[in-house]
PDB file of C-alpha atoms in Angstrom:
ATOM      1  CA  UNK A  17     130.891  19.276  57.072  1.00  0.00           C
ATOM      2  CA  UNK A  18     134.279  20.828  57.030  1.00  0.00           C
ATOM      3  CA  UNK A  19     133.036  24.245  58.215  1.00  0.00           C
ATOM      4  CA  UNK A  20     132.284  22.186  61.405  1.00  0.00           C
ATOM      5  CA  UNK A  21     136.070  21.389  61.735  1.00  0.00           C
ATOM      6  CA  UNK A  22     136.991  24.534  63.051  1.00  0.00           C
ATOM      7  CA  UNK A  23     134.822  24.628  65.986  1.00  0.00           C
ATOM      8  CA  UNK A  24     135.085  20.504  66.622  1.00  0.00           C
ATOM      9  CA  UNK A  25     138.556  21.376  67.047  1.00  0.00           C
ATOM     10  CA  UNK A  26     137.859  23.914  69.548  1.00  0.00           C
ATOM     11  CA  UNK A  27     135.560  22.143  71.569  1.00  0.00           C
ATOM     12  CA  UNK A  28     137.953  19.012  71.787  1.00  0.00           C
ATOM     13  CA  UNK A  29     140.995  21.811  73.256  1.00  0.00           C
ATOM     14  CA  UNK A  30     138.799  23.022  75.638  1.00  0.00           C
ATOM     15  CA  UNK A  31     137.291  19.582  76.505  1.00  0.00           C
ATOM     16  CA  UNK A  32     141.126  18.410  76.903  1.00  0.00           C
ATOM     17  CA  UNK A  33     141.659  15.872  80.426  1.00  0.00           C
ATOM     18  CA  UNK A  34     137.874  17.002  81.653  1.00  0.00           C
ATOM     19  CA  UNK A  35     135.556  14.737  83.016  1.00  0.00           C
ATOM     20  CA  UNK A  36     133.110  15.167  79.820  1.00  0.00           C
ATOM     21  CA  UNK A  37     136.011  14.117  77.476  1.00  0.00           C
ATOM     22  CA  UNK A  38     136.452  11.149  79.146  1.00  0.00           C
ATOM     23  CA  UNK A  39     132.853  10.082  79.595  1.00  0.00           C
ATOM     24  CA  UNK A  40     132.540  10.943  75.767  1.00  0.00           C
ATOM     25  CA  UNK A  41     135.334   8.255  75.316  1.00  0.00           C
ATOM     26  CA  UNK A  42     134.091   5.642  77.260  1.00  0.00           C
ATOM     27  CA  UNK A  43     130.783   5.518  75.313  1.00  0.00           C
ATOM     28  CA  UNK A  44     130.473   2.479  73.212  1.00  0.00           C
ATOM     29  CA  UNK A  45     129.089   1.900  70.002  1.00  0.00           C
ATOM     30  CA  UNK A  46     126.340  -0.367  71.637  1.00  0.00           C
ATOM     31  CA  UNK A  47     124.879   2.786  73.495  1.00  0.00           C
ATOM     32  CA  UNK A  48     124.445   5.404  71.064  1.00  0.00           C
ATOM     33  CA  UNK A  49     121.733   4.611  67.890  1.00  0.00           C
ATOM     34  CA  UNK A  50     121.265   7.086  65.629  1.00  0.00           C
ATOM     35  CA  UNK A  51     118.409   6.685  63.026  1.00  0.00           C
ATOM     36  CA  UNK A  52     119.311   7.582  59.936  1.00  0.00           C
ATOM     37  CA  UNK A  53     117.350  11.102  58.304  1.00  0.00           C
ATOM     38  CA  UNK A  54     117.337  13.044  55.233  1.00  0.00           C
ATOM     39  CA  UNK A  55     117.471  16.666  56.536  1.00  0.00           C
ATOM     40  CA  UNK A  56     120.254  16.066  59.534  1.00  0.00           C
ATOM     41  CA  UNK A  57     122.859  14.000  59.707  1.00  0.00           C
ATOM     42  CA  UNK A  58     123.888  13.871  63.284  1.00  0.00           C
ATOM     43  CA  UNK A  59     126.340  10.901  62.678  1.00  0.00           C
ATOM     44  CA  UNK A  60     128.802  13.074  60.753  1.00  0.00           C
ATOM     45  CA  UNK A  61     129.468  14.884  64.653  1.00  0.00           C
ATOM     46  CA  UNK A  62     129.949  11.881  66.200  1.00  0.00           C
ATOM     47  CA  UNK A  63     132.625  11.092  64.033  1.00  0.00           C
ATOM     48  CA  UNK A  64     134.340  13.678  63.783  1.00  0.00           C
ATOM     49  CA  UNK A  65     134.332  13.802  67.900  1.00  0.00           C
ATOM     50  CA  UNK A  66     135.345  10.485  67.321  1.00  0.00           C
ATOM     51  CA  UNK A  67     132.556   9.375  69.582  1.00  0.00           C
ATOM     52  CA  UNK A  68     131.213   5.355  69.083  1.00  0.00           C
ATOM     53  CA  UNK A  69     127.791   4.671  67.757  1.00  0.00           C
ATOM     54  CA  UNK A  70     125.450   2.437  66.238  1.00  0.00           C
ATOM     55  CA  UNK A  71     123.368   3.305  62.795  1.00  0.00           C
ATOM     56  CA  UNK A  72     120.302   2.475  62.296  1.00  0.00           C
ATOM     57  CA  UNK A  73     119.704   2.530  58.474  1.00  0.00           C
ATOM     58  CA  UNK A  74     115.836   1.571  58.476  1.00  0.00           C
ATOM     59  CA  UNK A  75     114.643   3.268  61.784  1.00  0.00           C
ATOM     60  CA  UNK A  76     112.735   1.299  64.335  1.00  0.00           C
ATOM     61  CA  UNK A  77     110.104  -1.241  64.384  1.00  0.00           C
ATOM     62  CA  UNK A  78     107.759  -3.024  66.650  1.00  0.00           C
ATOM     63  CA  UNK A  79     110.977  -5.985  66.823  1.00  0.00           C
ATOM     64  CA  UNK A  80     113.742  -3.336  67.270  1.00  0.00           C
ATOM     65  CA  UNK A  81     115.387  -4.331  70.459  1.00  0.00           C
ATOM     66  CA  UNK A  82     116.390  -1.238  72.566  1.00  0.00           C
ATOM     67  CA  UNK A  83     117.842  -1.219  76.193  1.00  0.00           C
ATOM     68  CA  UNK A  84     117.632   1.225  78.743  1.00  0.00           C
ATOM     69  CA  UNK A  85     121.137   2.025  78.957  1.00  0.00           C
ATOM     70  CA  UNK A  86     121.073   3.475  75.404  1.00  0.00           C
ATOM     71  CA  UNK A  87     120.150   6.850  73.963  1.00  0.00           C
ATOM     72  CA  UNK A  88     118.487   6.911  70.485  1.00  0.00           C
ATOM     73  CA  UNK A  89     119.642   9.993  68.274  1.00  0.00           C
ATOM     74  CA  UNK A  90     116.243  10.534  65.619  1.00  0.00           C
ATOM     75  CA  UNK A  91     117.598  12.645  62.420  1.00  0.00           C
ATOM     76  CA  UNK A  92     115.029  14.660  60.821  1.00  0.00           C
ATOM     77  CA  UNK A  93     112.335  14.005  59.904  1.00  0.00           C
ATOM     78  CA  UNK A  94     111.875  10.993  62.360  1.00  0.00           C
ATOM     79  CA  UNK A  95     110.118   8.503  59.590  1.00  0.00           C
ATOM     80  CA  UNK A  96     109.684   4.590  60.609  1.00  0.00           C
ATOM     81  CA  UNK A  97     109.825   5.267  64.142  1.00  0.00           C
ATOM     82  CA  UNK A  98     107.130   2.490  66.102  1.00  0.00           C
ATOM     83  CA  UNK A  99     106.204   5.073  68.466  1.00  0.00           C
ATOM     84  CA  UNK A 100     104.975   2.407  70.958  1.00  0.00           C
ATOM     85  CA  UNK A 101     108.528   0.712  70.691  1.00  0.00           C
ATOM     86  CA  UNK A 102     110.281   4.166  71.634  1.00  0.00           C
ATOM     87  CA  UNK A 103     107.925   5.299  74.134  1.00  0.00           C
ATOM     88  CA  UNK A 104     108.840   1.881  75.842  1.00  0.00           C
ATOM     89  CA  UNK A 105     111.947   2.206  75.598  1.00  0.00           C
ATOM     90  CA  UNK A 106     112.058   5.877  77.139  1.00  0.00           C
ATOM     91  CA  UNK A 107     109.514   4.270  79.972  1.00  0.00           C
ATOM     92  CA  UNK A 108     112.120   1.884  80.378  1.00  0.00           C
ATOM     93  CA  UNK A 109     115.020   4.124  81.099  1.00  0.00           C
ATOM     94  CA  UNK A 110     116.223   5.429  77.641  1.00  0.00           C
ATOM     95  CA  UNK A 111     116.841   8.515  76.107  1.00  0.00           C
ATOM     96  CA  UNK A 112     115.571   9.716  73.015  1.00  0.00           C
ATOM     97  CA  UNK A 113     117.177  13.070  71.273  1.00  0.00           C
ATOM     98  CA  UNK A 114     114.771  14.456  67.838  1.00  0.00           C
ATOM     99  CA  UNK A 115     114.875  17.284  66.059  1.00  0.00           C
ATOM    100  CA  UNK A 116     112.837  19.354  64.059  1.00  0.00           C
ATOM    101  CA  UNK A 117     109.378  17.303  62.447  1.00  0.00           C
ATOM    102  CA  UNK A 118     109.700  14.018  64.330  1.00  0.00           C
ATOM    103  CA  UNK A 119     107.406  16.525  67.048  1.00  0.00           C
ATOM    104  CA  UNK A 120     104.656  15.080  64.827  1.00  0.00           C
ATOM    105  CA  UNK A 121     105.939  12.379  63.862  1.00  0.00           C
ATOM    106  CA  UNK A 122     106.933  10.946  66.893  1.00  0.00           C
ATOM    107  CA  UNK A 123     107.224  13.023  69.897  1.00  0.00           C
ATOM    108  CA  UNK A 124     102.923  13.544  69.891  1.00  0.00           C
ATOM    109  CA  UNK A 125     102.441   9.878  69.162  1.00  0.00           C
ATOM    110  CA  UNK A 126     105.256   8.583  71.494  1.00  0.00           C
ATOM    111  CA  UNK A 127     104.805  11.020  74.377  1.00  0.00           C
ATOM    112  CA  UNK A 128     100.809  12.372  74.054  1.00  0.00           C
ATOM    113  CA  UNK A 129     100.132  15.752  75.836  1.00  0.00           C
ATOM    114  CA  UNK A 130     103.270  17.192  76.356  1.00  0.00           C
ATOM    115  CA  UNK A 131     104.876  19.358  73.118  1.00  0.00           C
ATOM    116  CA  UNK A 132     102.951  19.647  69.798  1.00  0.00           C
ATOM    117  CA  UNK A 133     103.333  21.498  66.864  1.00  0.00           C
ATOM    118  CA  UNK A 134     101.952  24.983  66.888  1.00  0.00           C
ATOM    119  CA  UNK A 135     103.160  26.185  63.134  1.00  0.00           C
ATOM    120  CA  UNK A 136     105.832  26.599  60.737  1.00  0.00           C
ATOM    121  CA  UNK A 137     108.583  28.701  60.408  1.00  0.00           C
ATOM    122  CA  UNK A 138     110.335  30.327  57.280  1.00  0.00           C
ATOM    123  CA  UNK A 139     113.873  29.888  56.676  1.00  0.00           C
ATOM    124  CA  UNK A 140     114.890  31.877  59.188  1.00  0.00           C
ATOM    125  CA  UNK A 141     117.733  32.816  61.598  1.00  0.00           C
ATOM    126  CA  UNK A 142     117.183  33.237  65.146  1.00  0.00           C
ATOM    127  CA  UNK A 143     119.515  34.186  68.046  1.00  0.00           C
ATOM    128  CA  UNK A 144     118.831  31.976  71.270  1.00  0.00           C
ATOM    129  CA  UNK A 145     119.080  32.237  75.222  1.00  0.00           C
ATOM    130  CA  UNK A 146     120.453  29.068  76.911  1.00  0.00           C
ATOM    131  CA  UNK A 147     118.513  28.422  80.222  1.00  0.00           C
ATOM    132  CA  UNK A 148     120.225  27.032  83.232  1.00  0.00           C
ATOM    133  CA  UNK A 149     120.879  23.655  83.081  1.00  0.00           C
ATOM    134  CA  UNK A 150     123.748  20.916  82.634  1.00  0.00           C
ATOM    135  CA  UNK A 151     122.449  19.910  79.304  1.00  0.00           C
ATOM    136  CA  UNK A 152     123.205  24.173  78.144  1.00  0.00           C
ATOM    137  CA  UNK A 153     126.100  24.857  79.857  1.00  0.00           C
ATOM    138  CA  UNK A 154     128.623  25.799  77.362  1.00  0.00           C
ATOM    139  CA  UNK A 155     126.133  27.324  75.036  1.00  0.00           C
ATOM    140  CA  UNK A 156     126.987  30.757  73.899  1.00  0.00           C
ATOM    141  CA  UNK A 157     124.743  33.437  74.644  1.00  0.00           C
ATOM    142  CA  UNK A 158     122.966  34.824  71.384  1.00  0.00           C
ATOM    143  CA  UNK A 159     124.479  32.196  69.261  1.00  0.00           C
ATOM    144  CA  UNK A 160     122.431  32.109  66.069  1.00  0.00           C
ATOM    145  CA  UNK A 161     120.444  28.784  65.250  1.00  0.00           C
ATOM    146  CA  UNK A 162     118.894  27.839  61.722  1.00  0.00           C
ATOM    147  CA  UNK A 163     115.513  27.392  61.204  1.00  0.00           C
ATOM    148  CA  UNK A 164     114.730  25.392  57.594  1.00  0.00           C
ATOM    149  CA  UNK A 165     111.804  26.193  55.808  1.00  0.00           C
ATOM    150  CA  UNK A 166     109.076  24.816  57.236  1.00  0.00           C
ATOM    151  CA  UNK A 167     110.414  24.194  60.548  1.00  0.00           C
ATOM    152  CA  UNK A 168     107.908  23.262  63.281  1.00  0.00           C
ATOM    153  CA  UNK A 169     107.548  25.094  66.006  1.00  0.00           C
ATOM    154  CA  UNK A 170     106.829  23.955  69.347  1.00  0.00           C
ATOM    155  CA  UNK A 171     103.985  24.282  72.071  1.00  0.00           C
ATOM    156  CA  UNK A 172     104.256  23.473  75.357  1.00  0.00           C
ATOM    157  CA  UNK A 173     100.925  21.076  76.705  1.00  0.00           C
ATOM    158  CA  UNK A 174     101.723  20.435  79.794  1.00  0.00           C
ATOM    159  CA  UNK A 175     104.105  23.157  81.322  1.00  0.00           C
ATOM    160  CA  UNK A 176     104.447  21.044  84.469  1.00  0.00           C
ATOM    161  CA  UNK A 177     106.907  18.211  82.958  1.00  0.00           C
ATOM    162  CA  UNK A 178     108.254  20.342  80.263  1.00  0.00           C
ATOM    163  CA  UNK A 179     111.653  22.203  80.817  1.00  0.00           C
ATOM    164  CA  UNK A 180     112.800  25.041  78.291  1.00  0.00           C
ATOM    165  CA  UNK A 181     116.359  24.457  78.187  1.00  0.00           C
ATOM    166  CA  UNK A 182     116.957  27.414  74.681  1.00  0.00           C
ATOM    167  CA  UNK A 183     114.641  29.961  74.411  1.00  0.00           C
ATOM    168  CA  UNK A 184     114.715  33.014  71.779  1.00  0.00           C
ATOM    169  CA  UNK A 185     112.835  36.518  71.469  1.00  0.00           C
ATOM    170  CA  UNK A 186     112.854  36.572  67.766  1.00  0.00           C
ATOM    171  CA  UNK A 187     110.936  33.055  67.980  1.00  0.00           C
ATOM    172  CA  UNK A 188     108.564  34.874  70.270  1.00  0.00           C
ATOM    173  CA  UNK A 189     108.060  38.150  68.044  1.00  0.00           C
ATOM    174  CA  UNK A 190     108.102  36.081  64.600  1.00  0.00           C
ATOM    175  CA  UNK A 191     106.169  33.082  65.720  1.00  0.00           C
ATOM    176  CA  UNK A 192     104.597  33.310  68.980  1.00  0.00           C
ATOM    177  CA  UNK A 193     106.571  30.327  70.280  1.00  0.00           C
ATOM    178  CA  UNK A 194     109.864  30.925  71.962  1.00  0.00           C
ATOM    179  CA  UNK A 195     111.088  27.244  72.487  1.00  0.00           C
ATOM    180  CA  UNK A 196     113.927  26.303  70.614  1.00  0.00           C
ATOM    181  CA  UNK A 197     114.664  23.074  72.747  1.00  0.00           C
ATOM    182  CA  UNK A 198     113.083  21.102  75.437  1.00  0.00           C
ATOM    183  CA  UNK A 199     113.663  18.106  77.702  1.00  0.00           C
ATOM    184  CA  UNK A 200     111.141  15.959  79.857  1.00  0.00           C
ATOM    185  CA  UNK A 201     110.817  12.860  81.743  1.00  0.00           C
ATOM    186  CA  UNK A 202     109.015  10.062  81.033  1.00  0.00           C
ATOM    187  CA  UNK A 203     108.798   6.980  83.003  1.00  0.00           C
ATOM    188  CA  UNK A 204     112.558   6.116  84.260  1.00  0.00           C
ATOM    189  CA  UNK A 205     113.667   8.299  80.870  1.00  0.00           C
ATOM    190  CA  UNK A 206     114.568  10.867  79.364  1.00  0.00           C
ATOM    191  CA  UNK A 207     113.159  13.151  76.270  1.00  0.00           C
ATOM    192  CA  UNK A 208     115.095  16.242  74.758  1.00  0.00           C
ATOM    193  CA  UNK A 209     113.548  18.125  71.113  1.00  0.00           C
ATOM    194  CA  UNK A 210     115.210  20.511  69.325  1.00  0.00           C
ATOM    195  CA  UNK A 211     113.261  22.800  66.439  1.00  0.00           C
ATOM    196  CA  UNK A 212     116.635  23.283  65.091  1.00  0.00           C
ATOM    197  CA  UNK A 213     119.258  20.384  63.419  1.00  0.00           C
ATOM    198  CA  UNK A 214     122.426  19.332  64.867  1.00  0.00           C
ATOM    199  CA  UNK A 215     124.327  19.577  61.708  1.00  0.00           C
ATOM    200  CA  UNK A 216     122.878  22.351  60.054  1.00  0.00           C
ATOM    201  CA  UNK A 217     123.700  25.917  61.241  1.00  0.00           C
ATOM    202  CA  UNK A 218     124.698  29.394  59.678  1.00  0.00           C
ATOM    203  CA  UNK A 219     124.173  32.627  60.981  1.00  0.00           C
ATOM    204  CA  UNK A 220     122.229  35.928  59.880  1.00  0.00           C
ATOM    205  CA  UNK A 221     125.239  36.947  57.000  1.00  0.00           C
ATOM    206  CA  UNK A 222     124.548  33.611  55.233  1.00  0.00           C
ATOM    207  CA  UNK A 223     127.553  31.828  56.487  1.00  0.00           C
ATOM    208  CA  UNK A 224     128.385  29.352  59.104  1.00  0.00           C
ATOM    209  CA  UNK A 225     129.615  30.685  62.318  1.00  0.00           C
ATOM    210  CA  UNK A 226     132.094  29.180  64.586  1.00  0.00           C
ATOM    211  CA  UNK A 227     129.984  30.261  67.624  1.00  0.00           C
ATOM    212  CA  UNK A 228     127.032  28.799  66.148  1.00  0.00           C
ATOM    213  CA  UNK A 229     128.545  25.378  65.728  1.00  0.00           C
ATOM    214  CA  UNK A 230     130.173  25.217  69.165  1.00  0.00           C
ATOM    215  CA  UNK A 231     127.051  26.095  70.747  1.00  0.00           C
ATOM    216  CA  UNK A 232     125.141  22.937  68.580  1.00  0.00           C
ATOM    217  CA  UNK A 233     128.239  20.653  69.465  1.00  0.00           C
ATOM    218  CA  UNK A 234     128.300  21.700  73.288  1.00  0.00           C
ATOM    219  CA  UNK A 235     124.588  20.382  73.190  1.00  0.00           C
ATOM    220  CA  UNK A 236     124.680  17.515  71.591  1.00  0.00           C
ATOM    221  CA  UNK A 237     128.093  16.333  73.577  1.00  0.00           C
ATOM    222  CA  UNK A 238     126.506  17.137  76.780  1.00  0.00           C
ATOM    223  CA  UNK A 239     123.187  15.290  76.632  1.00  0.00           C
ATOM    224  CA  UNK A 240     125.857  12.381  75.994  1.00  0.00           C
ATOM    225  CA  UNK A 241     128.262  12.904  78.791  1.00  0.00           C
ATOM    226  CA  UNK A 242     124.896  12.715  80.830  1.00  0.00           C
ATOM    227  CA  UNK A 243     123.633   9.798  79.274  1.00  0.00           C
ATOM    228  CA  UNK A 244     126.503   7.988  80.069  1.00  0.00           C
ATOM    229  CA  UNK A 245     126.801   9.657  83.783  1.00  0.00           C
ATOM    230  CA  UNK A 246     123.702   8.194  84.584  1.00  0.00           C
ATOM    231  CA  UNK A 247     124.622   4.687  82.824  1.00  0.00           C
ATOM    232  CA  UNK A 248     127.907   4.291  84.979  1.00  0.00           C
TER     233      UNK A 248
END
């Protein structure tokens, strides 16, 4: 985590007396769940951002209690998820943020017949393209994303609900799937997937990048200043 210190502290000086820094502020611990994972650990962010949330040691069940002014964080690899209990709660007004191989284990079964997995990647580095959009903005052209071993990549079902928010050319060329992240509606909520973690990121020469980082923490902070946005 401490090579994410650097750029944290970046983002926070350039966040400093914006709008987004005080949204981010007034977010309390009852609105943001994360689910606990074994491959990301999106938590470590929020803390360091000093940004309130909930965990959720044991995922979530048919009897989980969720409420539509809440957004629900899923660390890879999304296990004991009830995907009727999330798809509810997105239906509801919610917004759900996964990563990486909770596509098929929860975003297929949650949300039918709009992403699936297409394949897997290598451990891989790819450079990205941001597309235009709130959730992006920030996002550094060509910034480099990690791909773990095994990664699953994404295919678009229904190209009518699905937005392409980061895109990339390698991902194209390598594995004939350019998405890198997406966000949809469903119901009154919100969806956003993301091939590649939160936490996890290092560039081409083996190490982590500040670029790289900002670009992950510009994402992740925006889909919460919106969350909240739409909450107030």
């Amino acid at each position: 985590m401490n090579e994410y210190l650097p750029a944290i502290k970046q983002l926070k000086t350039d966040l400093a007396n914006s709008p987004k820094l005080e949204l981010l502020a007034k977010i309390s611990s009852k609105e943001v769940i994360v689910i606990k994972g074994s491959y990301d650990k999106v938590e470590d962010i929020l803390v360091e951002m000093e940004i309130e949330h909930t965990m959720f040691n044991y995922g979530i069940t048919e009897n989980t209690h969720l409420y539509p002014n809440q957004i629900v964080l899923v660390n890879c690899p999304g296990d004991n998820i009830h995907c009727r209990t999330i798809a509810n709660f997105v239906s509801n007004g919610g917004w759900l943020v996964t990563t990486d191989w909770a596509l098929d284990r929860v975003i297929e079964t949650a949300f039918p017949r709009t992403i699936k997995q297409s394949g897997r990647t290598c451990d891989d580095i790819v450079s990205i393209t941001p597309c235009n959009s709130q959730i992006t903005k920030g996002v550094i052209e060509n910034s480099q994303f990690w791909l773990e071993a095994s990664s699953h990549t994404i295919s678009i079902t229904d190209p009518d609900v699905i937005k392409v928010l980061i895109k990339s050319d390698e991902m194209k060329k390598k594995y004939n799937s350019e998405v890198i992240m997406v966000g949809f509606n469903w119901g009154k909520g919100k969806v956003f997937h993301s091939i590649s973690h939160f936490i996890l990121q290092k560039s081409k020469s083996g190490k982590t990048r500040m670029e790289d980082v900002y670009s992950s923490l510009v994402l992740l902070t925006n889909i919460l200043a919106q969350r909240k946005v739409k909450s107030c």
